[in-house]
Amino acid sequence: MQHVSPIREPLVTGGKTYHDITEDVSRQVEAKPNIRWATALAISLVGLAIFAYSVYRTLWYGIGEWGLNKTVGWAWDITNFVWWVGIGHAGTLISAVLLLFRQKWRSSINRAAEAMTIFAVICAAMFPVLHMGRPWLAYWVLPLPNTFGSLWVNFNSPLLWDVFAISTYFSVSLVFWYIGLIPDFATIRDRATGPIAKRAYALLSFGWTGSAKAWSRYETVSLILAGVATPLVLSVHTIVSMDFATSVIPGWHTTIFPPYFVAGAIFSGFAMVLTLMIITRKVYKLEDYITIEHVESMNKVIITTGSIVGIAYITEFFIAWYSQVEYEQYTFINRAFGPYWWAYWSMMTCNVITPQLFWIRKIRRSLTATFIISIFVNIGMWFERFVIIVTSLHRDYLPSSWAMFSPTAIDVGVYVGTFGLFFTLFFLFAKYFPVVNMAEVKAILKSSSGVTHSHTKTMHATEKELNTNTRHNNE
Amino acid sequence: MNKKFVLGIYDDEDVLLTAIENVRAAGTKIYEVFSPYPIHGIDDVLGIKRSRLPIVAFFCGLFGTCFALWMQIWMLGFDWPMIIGGKPHIALPSFIPVTFELTVLCAAFGMVITFFIVTNLKPSMKVNVFDKRSTDDKFVMAIEVKEGVTDMTALNNLLRSNGAVEVNEKEVVK
């Protein structure tokens, strides 16, 4: 028994029963693909084709296809990498951190958010692998004894830490997501009618029966996985920030980077979750599960992390002045008023000003406003990485090596292409996997549906079912 | 050999919990309880012991820590020492990230693999469930019927009087 505050809004509305939850979520999986879904997938596949072509050009002709030059050796590739990894962080935060904090509103959004994490990390991983130029030798980043003598990888390098961090993050997130999917696959398996669906979901469900013993272990495993995933998600963006912070370059070499990057990652990730969830709830008619209350809670996370990011921008500027290092000072003046001023001010507007609108309750609870602001935040966070990376590099110590960076069509193609990859994966997920965690929503239904249930009127709303009950009892 | 079960179907978790207590108090052994979601408090009434999976996770994590430290110290400190940035061969602070990641990786995978093995979760084309509604909206209490017992009235009454909405019989071919 737990206390439920009367001022809390219900997390599941519409007086749902357990069976309604199963019906509402499984409907999408069991229905034949409709034309809207097919169109959306077709558009994503066009994006995927753009990705394939850009990758082909990058690999066949080499990295010269990108707009990099001798001064700006890192630009869109690393910007996109950090951007996608950052987006991924929201999924783990929702599934792990909010589980530890016992935030029940995570239940109906964690499935889709975790899927987003996994797909975003896949997109992110494309960039460093492609930047290797010869991705078929990507396994050289692993500590393997090689044929040129047992020269090992450099464990002092943050780029190597990234290899370990991203691959651990990806595999642990995948396992966490899959464990949560098993009971729901079992539900779909037991409802399936077609021979292929029956077998496919039986395979995916790993023979889950929902016995009390299995549930007990399942809960333990979820809790421990949440416990290890929480420091993991913080470590990943910390290590990503160290790619910059450990190098002695003005604008990068700051100790503020790890917390600043982690906050930024959560900020952009929640924005992406909102963008996706506002569409998903509408298309899949899940308004009773992903309520305005959920949107508002996420907007509160956005305003918190957005303000942390804003303070970080101001702190950076202050420290540049306070350090009395002229190179550091120049970098920051150049960021705000140099040739890339438009990128800096886009970042400031999108990341610092727009999320502050969420202080107003009406905006926080408006779907249209939330959707627009979430897009702004995503744009702003892309510019943040671009600003940090390109403006710190493009004016080197020697003015003779100053250069500007402009992306080529292939740069744009790879970036746009990862959207194709992301949405192709996301649409396939949304069609064949349950987008809401049915078991977890059922578990919170009694305490958070806003409907009072008593023993005599157990979970049933209709007269018909009540009659059935009486008949059984009289038999 | 065929095994025979009596299934009590419930549609509310609180009714089920009371029923489990009463059925056990009546001296009937419950074979298994199936539910569509984890029920809080069911471990206590069923007498399920706390899982020891956290201990597995701890030792797998400890193995990961030791392995990662050994790997980095041996590779960079002994097998092929190199001076990188004027720092010592065995630069422990910069070994922390990889050590941490491998700890998490080993803890998570060790625990999940153990969970799959002990719970007997593995991919198979055909899954036998007692009642298919137990993954949807019903709670199923399965009681094994002893050999030679043919009169189910007593069991039936026990389950019904404790709120079962349905009582079914099921034979499982072994």
XYZ file of C-alpha atoms in Angstrom:
649
model
C 0.000 0.000 0.000
C 1.328 3.391 -0.811
C 0.072 6.855 -0.285
C -1.103 8.713 -3.339
C -1.311 12.433 -3.002
C -4.721 13.825 -3.937
C -3.125 16.705 -5.827
C -1.316 14.353 -8.203
C -2.913 14.093 -11.570
C -3.756 10.596 -12.835
C -1.140 9.103 -15.165
C -3.618 6.932 -17.031
C -6.868 8.634 -17.954
C -10.081 7.419 -19.518
C -11.007 4.822 -16.880
C -8.971 2.066 -18.548
C -9.036 -1.580 -17.490
C -6.103 -3.981 -17.814
C -7.622 -5.414 -20.959
C -8.014 -1.947 -22.484
C -4.287 -1.378 -22.062
C -3.507 -4.617 -23.879
C -5.955 -3.713 -26.644
C -4.807 -0.128 -27.064
C -1.123 -1.002 -27.329
C -1.385 -4.274 -29.259
C -3.766 -2.818 -31.815
C -0.913 -1.163 -33.712
C 1.194 -4.288 -33.726
C -1.651 -6.513 -34.911
C -3.152 -4.186 -37.511
C -2.077 -4.351 -41.124
C 0.391 -1.580 -42.023
C -1.622 1.422 -43.099
C -0.871 3.883 -45.837
C 0.252 6.622 -43.446
C 2.856 4.370 -41.892
C 3.997 3.123 -45.304
C 4.393 6.703 -46.538
C 6.388 7.687 -43.461
C 8.622 4.643 -43.887
C 9.075 5.405 -47.593
C 10.257 8.940 -46.768
C 12.686 7.515 -44.201
C 13.975 5.059 -46.748
C 14.730 7.956 -49.085
C 16.781 9.416 -46.217
C 18.492 6.066 -45.807
C 19.318 6.060 -49.520
C 20.890 9.521 -49.154
C 22.915 8.110 -46.267
C 24.050 5.124 -48.335
C 25.116 7.358 -51.219
C 26.999 9.791 -48.957
C 28.745 6.915 -47.202
C 29.698 5.445 -50.546
C 31.206 8.767 -51.634
C 33.020 9.153 -48.295
C 34.521 5.701 -48.461
C 35.238 5.507 -52.191
C 36.789 8.962 -52.598
C 37.912 9.437 -49.005
C 37.451 12.008 -46.272
C 38.321 14.736 -48.798
C 34.651 14.593 -49.765
C 33.934 16.387 -46.497
C 34.583 20.079 -46.007
C 37.411 19.582 -43.493
C 40.687 21.446 -43.924
C 44.078 21.565 -42.201
C 42.818 23.900 -39.466
C 39.315 22.605 -38.940
C 40.044 18.891 -38.817
C 36.897 18.087 -36.885
C 33.588 19.633 -37.812
C 30.207 18.231 -38.763
C 31.146 14.610 -38.116
C 31.984 15.130 -34.444
C 29.176 17.690 -34.066
C 26.683 15.132 -35.302
C 28.256 12.393 -33.190
C 27.938 14.380 -29.969
C 24.454 15.565 -30.937
C 23.126 12.051 -31.531
C 24.809 10.595 -28.437
C 23.336 13.427 -26.375
C 19.843 12.688 -27.684
C 20.297 9.104 -26.637
C 20.789 10.090 -23.014
C 17.139 10.868 -22.357
C 16.086 7.263 -22.890
C 18.423 5.916 -20.248
C 17.615 8.777 -17.946
C 13.898 8.023 -18.185
C 14.313 4.269 -17.812
C 17.069 4.185 -15.194
C 17.299 7.399 -13.196
C 13.549 7.897 -12.953
C 13.158 4.242 -11.929
C 15.540 4.821 -9.029
C 13.643 7.971 -8.079
C 10.345 6.031 -8.327
C 8.858 8.481 -10.797
C 5.840 6.628 -12.082
C 5.285 8.862 -15.072
C 8.226 7.148 -16.750
C 6.179 3.975 -17.310
C 4.319 4.919 -20.442
C 7.175 6.699 -22.193
C 10.211 4.604 -21.280
C 9.814 2.034 -24.063
C 9.845 4.556 -26.909
C 12.489 6.691 -25.212
C 14.816 3.712 -24.826
C 14.247 2.719 -28.437
C 15.200 6.273 -29.349
C 18.383 5.902 -27.285
C 19.435 2.779 -29.094
C 18.737 4.177 -32.556
C 20.399 7.494 -31.712
C 23.553 5.716 -30.526
C 23.614 3.703 -33.767
C 23.428 6.980 -35.732
C 26.115 8.533 -33.531
C 28.478 5.608 -33.986
C 28.384 6.088 -37.766
C 30.387 9.330 -37.575
C 33.598 8.279 -35.802
C 33.575 5.020 -37.767
C 33.227 6.872 -41.078
C 35.833 9.430 -40.066
C 38.285 6.560 -39.723
C 38.212 6.515 -43.513
C 38.722 2.770 -43.526
C 35.898 1.463 -41.321
C 36.734 -2.150 -42.123
C 39.727 -1.631 -39.832
C 37.516 -0.288 -37.032
C 38.411 -3.261 -34.853
C 41.884 -1.728 -34.473
C 40.467 0.441 -31.708
C 40.076 -2.663 -29.557
C 43.014 -3.863 -27.459
C 43.869 -6.789 -29.691
C 47.402 -8.169 -30.177
C 48.270 -7.212 -33.722
C 50.544 -8.679 -36.325
C 52.995 -5.781 -36.176
C 54.158 -6.741 -32.701
C 52.069 -6.502 -29.602
C 51.712 -2.741 -29.679
C 48.551 -2.012 -27.688
C 45.999 0.770 -27.861
C 46.647 3.920 -25.828
C 44.570 3.718 -22.652
C 45.491 7.324 -21.837
C 43.478 8.623 -24.767
C 39.919 9.922 -24.292
C 39.096 8.743 -27.791
C 39.738 5.198 -26.628
C 37.653 5.794 -23.494
C 34.889 6.778 -25.901
C 35.139 3.401 -27.620
C 34.590 1.617 -24.323
C 31.959 4.070 -23.085
C 29.810 4.086 -26.214
C 29.958 0.334 -26.768
C 29.139 -0.405 -23.115
C 26.365 2.161 -23.197
C 24.885 0.700 -26.352
C 24.961 -2.905 -25.192
C 23.680 -2.243 -21.662
C 20.857 -0.034 -23.009
C 19.938 -2.718 -25.521
C 19.767 -5.387 -22.817
C 17.767 -3.130 -20.497
C 15.304 -2.361 -23.283
C 14.970 -5.991 -24.278
C 14.333 -7.247 -20.746
C 11.462 -4.782 -20.539
C 10.118 -5.971 -23.881
C 10.000 -9.679 -22.968
C 6.698 -9.637 -20.949
C 5.033 -7.494 -23.618
C 6.161 -9.837 -26.374
C 4.545 -12.631 -24.337
C 1.263 -10.681 -24.288
C 1.348 -10.247 -28.051
C 2.340 -13.899 -28.517
C -0.674 -15.080 -26.519
C -2.999 -12.928 -28.599
C -1.408 -13.683 -31.971
C -3.487 -15.537 -34.525
C -1.241 -15.811 -37.583
C 1.301 -18.655 -37.691
C 4.261 -16.363 -38.401
C 3.340 -13.825 -35.731
C 2.783 -16.614 -33.210
C 6.219 -18.119 -33.784
C 8.058 -14.808 -34.160
C 6.702 -13.357 -30.918
C 7.203 -16.717 -29.159
C 10.881 -16.524 -30.124
C 11.117 -12.885 -29.061
C 9.331 -13.548 -25.751
C 12.011 -16.051 -24.639
C 9.288 -18.355 -23.282
C 8.030 -15.829 -20.732
C 5.020 -17.043 -18.721
C 4.729 -14.326 -16.091
C 5.185 -16.587 -13.074
C 5.572 -14.906 -9.705
C 9.142 -16.165 -9.346
C 10.103 -14.803 -12.761
C 8.510 -11.432 -11.994
C 10.382 -11.263 -8.703
C 13.698 -11.791 -10.486
C 12.664 -9.467 -13.296
C 12.122 -6.664 -10.806
C 15.499 -7.288 -9.170
C 17.247 -7.309 -12.548
C 15.514 -4.058 -13.588
C 16.515 -2.351 -10.378
C 20.164 -3.410 -10.580
C 20.352 -2.540 -14.268
C 18.918 0.884 -13.438
C 21.526 1.193 -10.696
C 24.427 0.495 -13.044
C 22.945 2.403 -15.993
C 22.637 5.610 -13.966
C 26.373 6.199 -13.440
C 26.912 4.768 -16.922
C 24.803 7.424 -18.631
C 26.620 10.138 -16.679
C 29.993 8.609 -17.547
C 29.264 8.453 -21.277
C 28.777 12.144 -21.853
C 31.506 12.939 -19.345
C 33.903 10.929 -21.466
C 32.562 12.494 -24.676
C 33.271 15.915 -23.166
C 36.783 14.779 -22.278
C 37.471 14.298 -26.001
C 37.626 18.084 -25.922
C 38.437 18.974 -22.331
C 41.683 16.998 -22.165
C 43.183 18.724 -25.208
C 45.019 21.990 -24.663
C 42.928 24.162 -26.966
C 41.337 27.441 -25.808
C 37.589 26.964 -25.616
C 37.916 23.231 -25.016
C 40.299 22.958 -22.095
C 37.809 23.559 -19.276
C 36.846 21.519 -16.227
C 33.226 22.642 -16.557
C 32.746 20.383 -19.569
C 31.557 17.094 -18.017
C 28.542 18.442 -16.045
C 27.820 20.958 -18.790
C 27.768 18.248 -21.458
C 25.678 15.857 -19.364
C 23.061 18.565 -18.719
C 23.068 19.455 -22.413
C 22.640 15.822 -23.369
C 19.606 15.378 -21.128
C 18.239 18.686 -22.381
C 18.431 17.695 -26.041
C 17.334 14.132 -25.334
C 14.126 15.186 -23.607
C 13.406 17.569 -26.441
C 13.729 14.718 -28.926
C 11.556 12.439 -26.760
C 8.883 15.146 -26.749
C 9.101 15.635 -30.510
C 8.634 11.906 -31.058
C 6.053 11.288 -28.340
C 3.756 14.147 -29.335
C 3.526 12.601 -32.795
C 3.288 8.996 -31.567
C 0.510 9.648 -29.055
C -1.530 11.402 -31.734
C -0.989 8.832 -34.489
C -1.472 5.822 -32.184
C -4.280 7.421 -30.151
C -2.362 6.973 -26.900
C -3.606 10.207 -25.353
C -4.830 8.337 -22.266
C -1.362 6.948 -21.565
C 0.874 9.821 -22.578
C -1.039 12.641 -20.977
C -0.506 16.365 -20.658
C 0.874 15.520 -17.200
C 3.670 13.519 -18.864
C 4.436 16.359 -21.262
C 4.524 18.822 -18.384
C 6.893 16.645 -16.360
C 9.275 16.401 -19.295
C 9.051 20.148 -19.842
C 10.117 20.646 -16.241
C 13.217 18.537 -16.909
C 13.867 20.649 -20.010
C 13.647 23.907 -18.103
C 16.010 22.588 -15.388
C 18.664 21.248 -17.743
C 18.195 24.196 -20.101
C 18.947 26.584 -17.266
C 22.043 24.569 -16.280
C 23.251 24.836 -19.869
C 22.553 28.571 -19.865
C 24.556 29.064 -16.684
C 27.387 27.021 -18.207
C 27.540 29.362 -21.230
C 27.766 32.382 -18.963
C 30.334 30.716 -16.680
C 32.543 29.907 -19.654
C 32.546 33.538 -20.683
C 33.230 34.734 -17.164
C 36.099 32.295 -16.647
C 37.637 33.289 -19.983
C 37.780 36.889 -18.763
C 38.779 35.939 -15.219
C 41.599 33.619 -16.352
C 43.430 36.565 -17.960
C 44.624 34.203 -20.679
C 44.457 36.215 -23.884
C 43.932 33.179 -26.129
C 41.026 32.000 -23.999
C 39.528 35.492 -24.049
C 39.969 35.824 -27.792
C 38.256 32.485 -28.440
C 35.147 33.571 -26.599
C 35.000 37.047 -28.102
C 35.466 35.409 -31.489
C 32.660 32.951 -30.763
C 30.151 35.657 -30.028
C 31.253 38.384 -32.401
C 33.521 36.679 -34.950
C 32.557 35.235 -38.317
C 30.490 32.500 -36.666
C 28.406 34.929 -34.572
C 25.196 33.626 -36.185
C 25.864 30.099 -34.922
C 26.572 31.385 -31.417
C 23.462 33.527 -31.228
C 21.295 30.768 -32.707
C 22.569 28.563 -29.910
C 21.894 31.211 -27.262
C 18.377 31.912 -28.543
C 17.320 28.292 -28.947
C 18.917 26.907 -25.776
C 18.792 29.717 -23.262
C 15.786 31.832 -24.169
C 13.160 29.455 -25.645
C 13.075 26.895 -22.814
C 12.510 29.730 -20.298
C 9.026 30.063 -21.798
C 8.185 26.858 -19.933
C 7.984 28.831 -16.701
C 4.497 29.724 -17.895
C 2.165 26.854 -17.036
C -0.012 27.383 -20.090
C 2.927 26.964 -22.462
C 4.221 23.990 -20.490
C 0.880 22.245 -20.968
C 0.375 23.206 -24.595
C 1.227 20.480 -27.074
C 1.778 22.843 -29.986
C 4.092 25.104 -28.004
C 5.970 22.125 -26.580
C 6.419 20.631 -30.026
C 7.785 23.877 -31.464
C 10.095 24.519 -28.507
C 11.379 20.936 -28.618
C 12.416 21.455 -32.239
C 14.114 24.730 -31.258
C 16.035 22.953 -28.501
C 17.224 20.284 -30.913
C 18.440 22.921 -33.349
C 20.068 24.873 -30.525
C 21.897 21.840 -29.197
C 23.253 21.051 -32.648
C 24.563 24.610 -32.869
C 26.088 24.296 -29.395
C 28.317 21.444 -30.534
C 29.093 23.195 -33.806
C 30.067 26.366 -31.941
C 32.263 24.530 -29.435
C 34.020 22.514 -32.117
C 34.411 24.808 -35.100
C 34.877 28.204 -33.435
C 37.547 26.824 -31.119
C 39.491 25.429 -34.063
C 39.078 27.785 -36.988
C 41.368 30.549 -35.694
C 44.554 28.805 -34.723
C 47.414 30.443 -32.778
C 49.052 31.578 -36.026
C 46.856 33.876 -38.135
C 48.461 32.309 -41.228
C 46.575 29.110 -40.499
C 43.208 30.735 -39.897
C 40.475 29.147 -41.969
C 36.730 28.943 -42.330
C 34.743 25.746 -42.492
C 31.910 25.172 -44.889
C 30.198 21.815 -45.300
C 30.024 20.029 -48.630
C 26.926 18.352 -50.007
C 28.321 15.035 -48.747
C 28.619 16.454 -45.205
C 24.967 17.436 -45.374
C 24.095 14.098 -46.961
C 25.646 12.036 -44.180
C 23.873 14.123 -41.533
C 20.474 14.119 -43.241
C 21.036 10.460 -44.012
C 21.320 9.557 -40.338
C 17.796 10.940 -39.914
C 16.747 8.447 -42.561
C 18.495 5.688 -40.639
C 16.993 6.819 -37.335
C 13.424 7.109 -38.584
C 13.583 3.870 -40.571
C 14.517 2.067 -37.362
C 11.977 4.022 -35.336
C 9.077 3.346 -37.710
C 9.893 -0.367 -37.848
C 9.980 -0.372 -34.046
C 6.682 1.511 -33.816
C 4.967 -0.995 -36.086
C 6.255 -4.324 -34.811
C 7.040 -3.655 -31.153
C 4.671 -2.433 -28.440
C 5.434 1.297 -28.098
C 4.173 1.501 -24.525
C 5.306 -0.842 -21.769
C 2.012 -2.636 -21.109
C 3.141 -4.551 -18.023
C 4.437 -1.434 -16.278
C 1.391 0.647 -17.103
C -0.833 -2.146 -15.762
C 1.233 -2.162 -12.590
C 0.587 1.552 -11.940
C -3.030 1.458 -13.117
C -4.612 0.845 -9.714
C -2.797 3.654 -7.976
C -2.610 6.184 -10.804
C -5.674 5.861 -12.999
C -7.798 8.263 -11.005
C -10.514 5.615 -10.731
C -11.333 4.220 -7.293
C -11.553 0.473 -7.333
C -13.086 -1.562 -4.589
C -13.115 -5.296 -4.121
C -16.742 -5.737 -4.994
C -16.378 -3.795 -8.195
C -13.058 -5.192 -9.309
C -11.537 -3.364 -12.251
C -14.791 -3.629 -14.152
C -16.745 -0.681 -15.299
C -19.562 -2.258 -17.242
C -22.720 -3.843 -15.970
C -22.273 -6.874 -18.191
C -19.028 -7.895 -16.593
C -20.399 -7.366 -13.128
C -23.229 -9.735 -13.985
C -20.754 -12.362 -15.130
C -19.082 -12.104 -11.777
C -22.293 -12.647 -9.882
C -23.140 -15.646 -11.987
C -19.827 -17.279 -11.229
C -20.244 -16.700 -7.558
C -23.692 -18.246 -7.538
C -22.707 -21.373 -9.374
C 2.898 -38.874 -17.521
C 0.160 -36.329 -17.407
C -0.050 -33.770 -14.688
C -3.318 -32.271 -13.670
C -3.766 -28.729 -12.458
C -6.621 -26.715 -11.102
C -6.486 -23.087 -12.145
C -8.134 -20.356 -10.140
C -8.663 -17.270 -12.276
C -8.759 -13.903 -10.508
C -9.252 -10.448 -11.849
C -7.939 -8.283 -9.068
C -4.524 -8.250 -7.448
C -5.737 -7.576 -3.912
C -8.304 -10.392 -4.067
C -5.540 -12.635 -5.374
C -3.177 -11.768 -2.528
C -5.823 -12.555 0.105
C -6.729 -15.743 -1.762
C -3.090 -16.892 -1.799
C -2.874 -16.358 1.951
C -6.117 -18.268 2.624
C -5.296 -21.112 0.244
C -1.890 -21.566 1.835
C -3.402 -21.336 5.306
C -5.807 -24.129 4.310
C -2.754 -26.308 3.716
C -2.946 -26.370 -0.079
C 0.324 -26.097 -1.947
C 0.319 -23.517 -4.730
C 2.220 -24.681 -7.783
C 2.664 -21.256 -9.387
C 0.958 -17.880 -9.795
C 0.909 -16.106 -13.153
C 0.172 -12.416 -13.552
C 0.309 -9.836 -16.343
C 2.516 -7.529 -14.286
C 4.674 -7.729 -11.143
C 2.465 -7.601 -8.041
C 3.893 -5.888 -5.016
C 3.767 -7.990 -1.900
C 3.277 -11.292 -3.698
C 6.773 -12.479 -2.747
C 5.892 -12.412 0.942
C 2.540 -14.205 0.699
C 3.947 -16.846 -1.646
C 7.115 -17.248 0.385
C 9.445 -16.384 -2.493
C 12.925 -15.669 -1.175
C 14.750 -12.541 -2.180
C 16.667 -13.058 -5.407
C 20.418 -13.459 -5.105
C 20.998 -11.880 -8.515
C 22.479 -8.675 -6.996
C 25.270 -10.824 -5.531
C 25.936 -12.257 -8.993
C 26.028 -8.710 -10.379
C 28.460 -7.627 -7.672
C 30.937 -10.416 -8.319
C 30.698 -10.080 -12.096
C 31.346 -6.360 -11.674
C 34.288 -7.079 -9.406
C 35.678 -9.412 -12.036
C 35.276 -6.625 -14.619
C 37.188 -4.161 -12.419
C 40.054 -6.576 -11.826
C 40.224 -7.650 -15.450
C 40.251 -4.060 -16.737
C 42.959 -2.960 -14.288
C 45.086 -6.020 -14.989
C 44.686 -5.566 -18.750
C 45.709 -1.905 -18.780
C 48.546 -2.258 -16.283
C 49.971 -5.300 -18.033
C 49.621 -3.944 -21.573
C 50.961 -0.421 -20.996
C 53.125 -1.088 -17.948
C 54.847 -4.373 -18.750
C 54.152 -5.813 -22.180
C 54.946 -2.733 -24.258
C 55.808 0.246 -22.057
C 55.576 3.593 -23.827
C 56.061 7.126 -22.629
C 52.883 9.028 -23.452
C 52.799 12.732 -22.628
C 55.648 12.331 -20.150
C 53.396 10.439 -17.787
C 54.259 7.239 -15.934
C 53.719 3.928 -17.724
C 51.119 2.926 -15.190
C 49.009 6.098 -15.107
C 46.141 4.958 -12.910
C 43.940 8.095 -13.193
C 43.636 7.667 -16.925
C 42.803 3.980 -16.492
C 39.666 4.825 -14.495
C 37.217 5.361 -17.384
C 37.907 2.022 -19.072
C 37.881 0.262 -15.694
C 34.504 1.775 -14.878
C 32.979 0.862 -18.235
C 34.165 -2.739 -18.058
C 32.846 -3.034 -14.494
C 29.395 -1.958 -15.637
C 29.532 -4.145 -18.730
C 30.485 -7.283 -16.808
C 28.021 -6.624 -13.971
C 25.100 -6.059 -16.344
C 25.817 -8.939 -18.693
C 26.779 -11.391 -15.964
C 23.549 -10.701 -14.094
C 21.295 -10.790 -17.162
C 22.793 -14.028 -18.478
C 22.380 -15.611 -15.022
C 18.773 -14.341 -14.930
C 18.039 -15.992 -18.287
C 19.594 -19.276 -17.173
C 17.976 -19.564 -13.725
C 14.557 -18.451 -14.967
C 14.904 -20.785 -17.965
C 14.265 -18.006 -20.468
C 15.368 -19.000 -23.926
C 14.049 -18.476 -27.428
C 11.660 -21.231 -28.474
C 8.965 -21.452 -31.128
C 6.290 -22.874 -28.855
C 5.437 -21.708 -25.381
C 2.916 -23.465 -23.163
C 0.997 -21.215 -20.835
C -1.716 -22.389 -18.474
C -4.130 -19.660 -19.407
C -3.453 -17.200 -22.192
C -5.307 -14.445 -20.375
C -2.600 -14.381 -17.710
C -0.489 -12.124 -19.952
C -3.466 -9.873 -20.561
C -5.752 -9.074 -17.635
C -6.190 -12.167 -15.443
C -4.252 -13.551 -12.497
C -3.922 -17.326 -12.517
C -3.261 -19.483 -9.472
C -2.216 -23.000 -10.461
C -2.562 -25.864 -7.959
C -1.243 -29.295 -8.807
C -3.758 -32.103 -8.251
C -2.290 -35.109 -6.506
C -2.500 -38.453 -8.290
C -5.613 -40.449 -7.587
C -7.641 -37.464 -6.541
C -10.738 -37.234 -8.703
C -13.076 -35.082 -6.671
C -12.337 -31.456 -7.318
C -15.261 -30.009 -5.379
C -13.243 -29.160 -2.306
C -10.561 -27.312 -4.281
C -13.155 -25.670 -6.441
C -15.031 -24.391 -3.411
C -11.851 -23.194 -1.744
C -10.891 -21.116 -4.774
C -14.400 -19.810 -5.413
C -14.953 -18.807 -1.815
C -11.765 -16.772 -2.070
C -12.946 -14.725 -5.001
C -11.941 -16.708 -8.096
C -14.065 -15.634 -11.036
C -13.487 -18.950 -12.770
C -12.029 -22.331 -11.872
C -10.664 -24.501 -14.653
C -8.884 -27.807 -14.916
C -5.916 -28.326 -17.119
C -3.874 -31.374 -17.988
C -0.283 -30.927 -18.986
C 1.402 -33.665 -21.009
C 4.919 -34.198 -19.800
